[in-house]
């Protein structure tokens, strides 16, 4: 693998290999095993938009594997003086071995990958894609259910602008999942993505009635209604807080059903859910470290040993 811009850059076999390697690296992510596979390598964390989990889990992944990290943000950099994305990325080509980029503009990751030689990993481009999140999401689902096949996954919230669900839905149908898409009408999954999912033979149902979907779900994937993506604040106000899940809503849920969220949450998952056995969103965030460790090794051409100890 070179660049990772969308999930189309990975075959199912490559995804399974990455998930297997991520599983092997769990003791390294926890700090129980010292394995400096990436010693001497440098990661450039290029964040043109805010992040907690993606930036920090990439940094942890690189450091746990013995590598080092350059952290870039727009404040404090020469972007404030008007430097272009193209020029900024040219510098990184000379300073680092791999670049992770998050940018508010859809297409910025592909643009950067085309501009430089080192591998570029898309850490979220506007309302486009977030494939490294998808890897940790798949890892979390497989960890809980032992498989990705045949599961009923309910995606809830902002399916229009939500890049996590754009990437995840695409990957899930490739592994034979059934999708239920729950959103208000103004935030439905883009028609071209639904058509694409169906063209892969996926069973896709769309609904605005969240409570009716809970009983049949194997995975409920909540998302935040993203205020920052709305062109008009009045439109945001109409749908803010539309789907909220609390522990009291889970009485009819399957015992093994898991609740995920890419985070940050605002009000869509009540803290009462945190102590239920369904809650997986904090574990999911931890899994970002192992998924990104596996990814960094792969794009830097470093083999993960079959037995890590
Ligand atoms: N899941 C996710 O992308 O979180 P951050 O925005 O904090 O990176």
Short mmCIF file of C-alpha atoms and ligand atoms in Angstrom, two decimals:
data_model
loop_
_atom_site.label_atom_id
_atom_site.label_comp_id
_atom_site.label_asym_id
_atom_site.label_seq_id
_atom_site.Cartn_x
_atom_site.Cartn_y
_atom_site.Cartn_z
CA UNK A 1 0.00 0.00 0.00
CA UNK A 2 1.20 3.53 -0.76
CA UNK A 3 -1.32 6.31 -0.17
CA UNK A 4 -4.62 5.69 1.63
CA UNK A 5 -7.21 8.21 0.44
CA UNK A 6 -10.40 6.12 0.31
CA UNK A 7 -11.22 2.51 1.16
CA UNK A 8 -10.96 1.77 -2.58
CA UNK A 9 -7.18 1.87 -2.06
CA UNK A 10 -7.39 -1.40 -0.07
CA UNK A 11 -8.55 -4.86 -1.17
CA UNK A 12 -10.50 -7.03 1.28
CA UNK A 13 -7.39 -9.18 1.67
CA UNK A 14 -5.29 -6.13 2.53
CA UNK A 15 -7.91 -5.00 5.04
CA UNK A 16 -7.92 -8.42 6.72
CA UNK A 17 -4.10 -8.41 6.87
CA UNK A 18 -4.12 -4.95 8.48
CA UNK A 19 -6.71 -6.06 11.04
CA UNK A 20 -4.68 -9.20 11.84
CA UNK A 21 -1.53 -7.12 12.31
CA UNK A 22 -3.44 -4.64 14.47
CA UNK A 23 -4.52 -7.50 16.72
CA UNK A 24 -0.90 -8.72 17.04
CA UNK A 25 0.18 -5.21 18.04
CA UNK A 26 -2.25 -4.89 20.98
CA UNK A 27 0.44 -5.55 23.65
CA UNK A 28 2.66 -2.89 22.03
CA UNK A 29 -0.19 -0.34 22.05
CA UNK A 30 -0.74 -1.03 25.74
CA UNK A 31 2.97 -0.52 26.47
CA UNK A 32 3.43 -4.14 27.67
CA UNK A 33 5.87 -5.02 24.86
CA UNK A 34 8.68 -2.83 23.47
CA UNK A 35 8.88 -3.26 19.68
CA UNK A 36 10.71 -0.42 17.90
CA UNK A 37 9.79 -1.47 14.36
CA UNK A 38 9.72 2.14 13.13
CA UNK A 39 12.88 3.41 14.79
CA UNK A 40 14.42 6.19 12.68
CA UNK A 41 11.17 6.87 10.79
CA UNK A 42 9.41 10.24 10.95
CA UNK A 43 5.66 10.86 10.70
CA UNK A 44 4.29 14.30 9.77
CA UNK A 45 0.91 14.89 11.41
CA UNK A 46 -0.61 17.59 9.15
CA UNK A 47 -3.77 18.85 10.81
CA UNK A 48 -5.50 21.75 9.06
CA UNK A 49 -8.65 21.00 11.09
CA UNK A 50 -9.14 20.15 14.77
CA UNK A 51 -8.68 16.62 16.09
CA UNK A 52 -8.13 14.83 19.36
CA UNK A 53 -8.28 11.09 18.62
CA UNK A 54 -6.88 10.86 15.10
CA UNK A 55 -3.89 13.11 15.73
CA UNK A 56 -3.04 11.67 19.14
CA UNK A 57 -3.55 8.00 18.20
CA UNK A 58 -1.28 8.41 15.17
CA UNK A 59 1.29 10.02 17.43
CA UNK A 60 0.97 7.26 20.03
CA UNK A 61 1.16 4.58 17.32
CA UNK A 62 4.36 6.05 15.88
CA UNK A 63 6.02 6.56 19.28
CA UNK A 64 5.08 3.12 20.62
CA UNK A 65 6.85 1.69 17.55
CA UNK A 66 9.98 3.75 18.17
CA UNK A 67 9.40 6.43 15.50
CA UNK A 68 9.14 10.19 15.88
CA UNK A 69 6.45 12.72 14.99
CA UNK A 70 6.30 16.25 13.56
CA UNK A 71 3.05 17.91 14.59
CA UNK A 72 1.71 20.61 12.27
CA UNK A 73 -1.32 22.81 12.85
CA UNK A 74 -2.50 25.90 11.02
CA UNK A 75 -2.01 28.12 14.06
CA UNK A 76 1.68 28.74 14.58
CA UNK A 77 2.61 27.70 11.03
CA UNK A 78 3.32 29.73 7.89
CA UNK A 79 -0.19 28.95 6.60
CA UNK A 80 -1.07 32.07 8.63
CA UNK A 81 1.24 34.01 6.26
CA UNK A 82 -0.58 32.65 3.20
CA UNK A 83 1.50 29.58 2.33
CA UNK A 84 -0.42 27.21 0.05
CA UNK A 85 -1.23 23.56 0.73
CA UNK A 86 0.96 22.59 -2.22
CA UNK A 87 4.01 24.42 -0.88
CA UNK A 88 3.45 23.21 2.67
CA UNK A 89 3.32 19.60 1.51
CA UNK A 90 6.54 20.06 -0.52
CA UNK A 91 8.33 20.80 2.77
CA UNK A 92 6.93 17.68 4.40
CA UNK A 93 8.17 15.56 1.50
CA UNK A 94 11.68 16.44 2.62
CA UNK A 95 11.14 16.27 6.38
CA UNK A 96 9.21 13.03 6.91
CA UNK A 97 8.77 9.45 5.71
CA UNK A 98 4.94 9.42 5.83
CA UNK A 99 2.30 12.16 6.11
CA UNK A 100 -1.11 12.07 7.74
CA UNK A 101 -3.39 14.88 6.60
CA UNK A 102 -6.69 16.25 7.87
CA UNK A 103 -8.19 19.14 5.94
CA UNK A 104 -11.60 20.84 5.83
CA UNK A 105 -11.71 20.63 2.02
CA UNK A 106 -12.93 17.45 0.33
CA UNK A 107 -10.24 16.24 -2.08
CA UNK A 108 -7.32 17.84 -0.18
CA UNK A 109 -5.81 14.46 0.74
CA UNK A 110 -5.76 13.25 -2.87
CA UNK A 111 -4.37 16.64 -3.97
CA UNK A 112 -1.55 16.28 -1.40
CA UNK A 113 -0.83 12.69 -2.38
CA UNK A 114 -0.51 13.76 -6.03
CA UNK A 115 1.86 16.58 -5.02
CA UNK A 116 4.46 14.59 -3.06
CA UNK A 117 6.41 11.32 -3.09
CA UNK A 118 6.03 10.01 0.48
CA UNK A 119 2.86 8.04 1.40
CA UNK A 120 -0.13 10.17 2.39
CA UNK A 121 -2.83 8.88 4.73
CA UNK A 122 -6.18 10.66 4.64
CA UNK A 123 -7.24 11.49 8.21
CA UNK A 124 -10.47 13.17 7.09
CA UNK A 125 -11.08 15.52 4.14
CA UNK A 126 -14.13 17.70 4.72
CA UNK A 127 -17.31 15.70 4.13
CA UNK A 128 -15.34 13.21 2.01
CA UNK A 129 -13.67 10.17 3.57
CA UNK A 130 -11.96 9.01 6.74
CA UNK A 131 -10.47 5.61 5.85
CA UNK A 132 -8.12 5.23 8.83
CA UNK A 133 -11.20 5.63 11.08
CA UNK A 134 -12.86 2.87 9.06
CA UNK A 135 -9.98 0.50 9.81
CA UNK A 136 -10.36 1.00 13.55
CA UNK A 137 -14.14 0.73 13.22
CA UNK A 138 -13.84 -2.60 11.37
CA UNK A 139 -11.34 -3.78 13.98
CA UNK A 140 -13.77 -2.88 16.79
CA UNK A 141 -16.68 -4.68 15.11
CA UNK A 142 -14.58 -7.78 14.41
CA UNK A 143 -13.25 -7.75 17.97
CA UNK A 144 -16.81 -7.73 19.35
CA UNK A 145 -18.58 -10.06 16.89
CA UNK A 146 -15.69 -12.20 15.61
CA UNK A 147 -16.66 -11.41 12.01
CA UNK A 148 -17.67 -8.59 9.70
CA UNK A 149 -20.04 -10.71 7.66
CA UNK A 150 -23.79 -10.90 7.97
CA UNK A 151 -24.16 -8.16 10.59
CA UNK A 152 -26.97 -5.63 10.70
CA UNK A 153 -25.28 -2.27 11.15
CA UNK A 154 -27.41 0.80 11.87
CA UNK A 155 -25.74 4.12 10.96
CA UNK A 156 -27.39 7.06 12.71
CA UNK A 157 -27.25 10.85 12.45
CA UNK A 158 -25.42 13.02 9.96
CA UNK A 159 -25.04 10.69 6.99
CA UNK A 160 -24.81 13.57 4.53
CA UNK A 161 -21.68 15.29 5.76
CA UNK A 162 -20.34 12.44 7.93
CA UNK A 163 -17.09 11.25 6.36
CA UNK A 164 -16.75 8.37 8.85
CA UNK A 165 -20.00 6.79 7.65
CA UNK A 166 -19.16 7.40 4.00
CA UNK A 167 -15.99 5.34 4.32
CA UNK A 168 -17.43 2.76 6.73
CA UNK A 169 -20.60 1.98 4.75
CA UNK A 170 -18.51 1.30 1.67
CA UNK A 171 -16.24 -1.12 3.55
CA UNK A 172 -19.07 -2.89 5.37
CA UNK A 173 -20.96 -3.82 2.22
CA UNK A 174 -17.78 -5.35 0.80
CA UNK A 175 -17.79 -7.68 3.80
CA UNK A 176 -21.47 -8.60 3.43
CA UNK A 177 -23.10 -6.42 6.09
CA UNK A 178 -26.72 -5.24 5.93
CA UNK A 179 -27.08 -1.49 6.43
CA UNK A 180 -29.86 0.53 7.99
CA UNK A 181 -29.40 4.26 7.44
CA UNK A 182 -31.17 6.48 9.99
CA UNK A 183 -31.19 10.23 9.45
CA UNK A 184 -33.50 13.20 9.08
CA UNK A 185 -34.36 13.93 5.46
CA UNK A 186 -31.95 16.86 5.26
CA UNK A 187 -29.01 14.66 6.33
CA UNK A 188 -29.64 11.51 4.28
CA UNK A 189 -26.70 9.61 2.83
CA UNK A 190 -25.77 11.17 -0.56
CA UNK A 191 -27.69 9.43 -3.38
CA UNK A 192 -24.51 8.50 -5.26
CA UNK A 193 -23.18 6.66 -2.19
CA UNK A 194 -26.47 4.75 -1.71
CA UNK A 195 -26.45 3.78 -5.40
CA UNK A 196 -22.85 2.63 -5.09
CA UNK A 197 -23.67 0.54 -1.99
CA UNK A 198 -26.61 -1.10 -3.78
CA UNK A 199 -24.55 -1.76 -6.89
CA UNK A 200 -22.31 -3.93 -4.68
CA UNK A 201 -25.39 -6.04 -3.88
CA UNK A 202 -25.89 -4.57 -0.41
CA UNK A 203 -29.22 -4.64 1.39
CA UNK A 204 -29.72 -0.99 2.38
CA UNK A 205 -32.77 0.36 4.21
CA UNK A 206 -33.35 4.06 4.93
CA UNK A 207 -35.47 5.34 7.81
CA UNK A 208 -35.94 8.32 10.07
CA UNK A 209 -37.39 6.22 12.93
CA UNK A 210 -34.39 5.34 15.07
CA UNK A 211 -36.21 3.55 17.91
CA UNK A 212 -37.71 1.02 15.45
CA UNK A 213 -34.21 -0.13 14.41
CA UNK A 214 -32.68 -0.83 17.83
CA UNK A 215 -34.07 -4.35 18.39
CA UNK A 216 -32.58 -5.88 15.21
CA UNK A 217 -29.20 -4.14 15.35
CA UNK A 218 -25.86 -5.91 15.86
CA UNK A 219 -24.05 -2.56 15.74
CA UNK A 220 -25.45 0.92 16.29
CA UNK A 221 -23.05 3.52 14.94
CA UNK A 222 -24.02 6.96 16.24
CA UNK A 223 -22.64 10.16 14.73
CA UNK A 224 -22.68 13.80 15.72
CA UNK A 225 -24.74 16.34 13.80
CA UNK A 226 -21.80 18.47 12.66
CA UNK A 227 -22.63 22.11 13.16
CA UNK A 228 -19.44 23.18 11.37
CA UNK A 229 -20.50 21.55 8.07
CA UNK A 230 -23.83 23.37 7.73
CA UNK A 231 -23.84 26.33 5.31
CA UNK A 232 -26.83 27.76 7.25
CA UNK A 233 -27.09 27.73 11.07
CA UNK A 234 -30.93 27.71 10.93
CA UNK A 235 -30.79 24.40 9.08
CA UNK A 236 -28.56 23.00 11.83
CA UNK A 237 -30.99 24.19 14.52
CA UNK A 238 -33.81 22.18 12.87
CA UNK A 239 -31.99 18.84 13.34
CA UNK A 240 -29.71 19.39 16.35
CA UNK A 241 -30.43 16.79 19.02
CA UNK A 242 -32.79 14.81 16.78
CA UNK A 243 -31.40 11.38 17.76
CA UNK A 244 -30.45 10.80 21.38
CA UNK A 245 -29.74 7.41 22.91
CA UNK A 246 -29.95 6.72 26.65
CA UNK A 247 -29.69 3.52 28.68
CA UNK A 248 -33.47 3.37 28.98
CA UNK A 249 -33.81 2.93 25.20
CA UNK A 250 -31.82 -0.32 25.21
CA UNK A 251 -34.29 -2.72 26.87
CA UNK A 252 -35.20 -4.45 23.58
CA UNK A 253 -31.65 -4.56 22.19
CA UNK A 254 -29.82 -7.82 21.40
CA UNK A 255 -27.49 -8.84 24.23
CA UNK A 256 -24.40 -8.71 22.00
CA UNK A 257 -25.31 -5.43 20.23
CA UNK A 258 -22.55 -2.81 20.44
CA UNK A 259 -22.83 0.97 20.33
CA UNK A 260 -20.07 2.82 18.51
CA UNK A 261 -19.36 6.49 17.84
CA UNK A 262 -16.29 8.04 16.16
CA UNK A 263 -16.46 10.81 18.81
CA UNK A 264 -16.58 13.56 19.84
CA UNK A 265 -20.16 13.13 21.03
CA UNK A 266 -22.25 16.14 21.90
CA UNK A 267 -25.66 15.00 23.11
CA UNK A 268 -26.48 11.96 20.96
CA UNK A 269 -25.29 9.38 23.53
CA UNK A 270 -26.34 10.04 27.12
CA UNK A 271 -23.65 9.25 29.76
CA UNK A 272 -26.05 6.63 31.19
CA UNK A 273 -25.09 4.42 28.20
CA UNK A 274 -21.40 4.46 29.19
CA UNK A 275 -21.80 1.87 31.95
CA UNK A 276 -23.88 -0.56 29.85
CA UNK A 277 -22.15 -3.56 28.27
CA UNK A 278 -23.23 -2.22 24.84
CA UNK A 279 -20.93 0.84 24.97
CA UNK A 280 -17.80 0.41 22.80
CA UNK A 281 -16.90 3.97 21.82
CA UNK A 282 -14.01 4.43 24.23
CA UNK A 283 -12.55 1.03 23.33
CA UNK A 284 -13.06 2.04 19.68
CA UNK A 285 -10.95 5.17 20.27
CA UNK A 286 -8.18 3.05 21.85
CA UNK A 287 -8.30 0.72 18.86
CA UNK A 288 -7.22 3.68 16.76
CA UNK A 289 -3.71 3.11 18.08
CA UNK A 290 -3.40 -0.51 16.89
CA UNK A 291 -5.14 0.09 13.57
CA UNK A 292 -2.81 3.02 12.85
CA UNK A 293 0.26 1.07 13.98
CA UNK A 294 -0.58 -1.63 11.44
CA UNK A 295 -1.16 0.99 8.76
CA UNK A 296 2.11 2.85 9.43
CA UNK A 297 4.09 -0.41 9.26
CA UNK A 298 2.40 -1.35 6.02
CA UNK A 299 2.93 1.94 4.20
CA UNK A 300 6.56 2.12 5.39
CA UNK A 301 7.23 -1.43 4.18
CA UNK A 302 7.91 -2.84 7.66
CA UNK A 303 6.72 -6.37 8.43
CA UNK A 304 4.85 -7.03 11.66
CA UNK A 305 6.14 -10.28 13.24
CA UNK A 306 3.59 -13.13 13.40
CA UNK A 307 4.28 -13.45 17.11
CA UNK A 308 4.69 -10.24 19.10
CA UNK A 309 6.22 -10.74 22.57
N1 LIG B 1 -12.91 10.16 15.28
C1 LIG B 1 -12.25 11.31 15.01
O1 LIG B 1 -11.91 11.59 13.85
O2 LIG B 1 -11.99 12.09 16.10
P1 LIG B 1 -11.12 13.42 16.09
O3 LIG B 1 -11.89 14.44 15.27
O4 LIG B 1 -10.96 13.82 17.52
O5 LIG B 1 -9.82 13.09 15.41
#
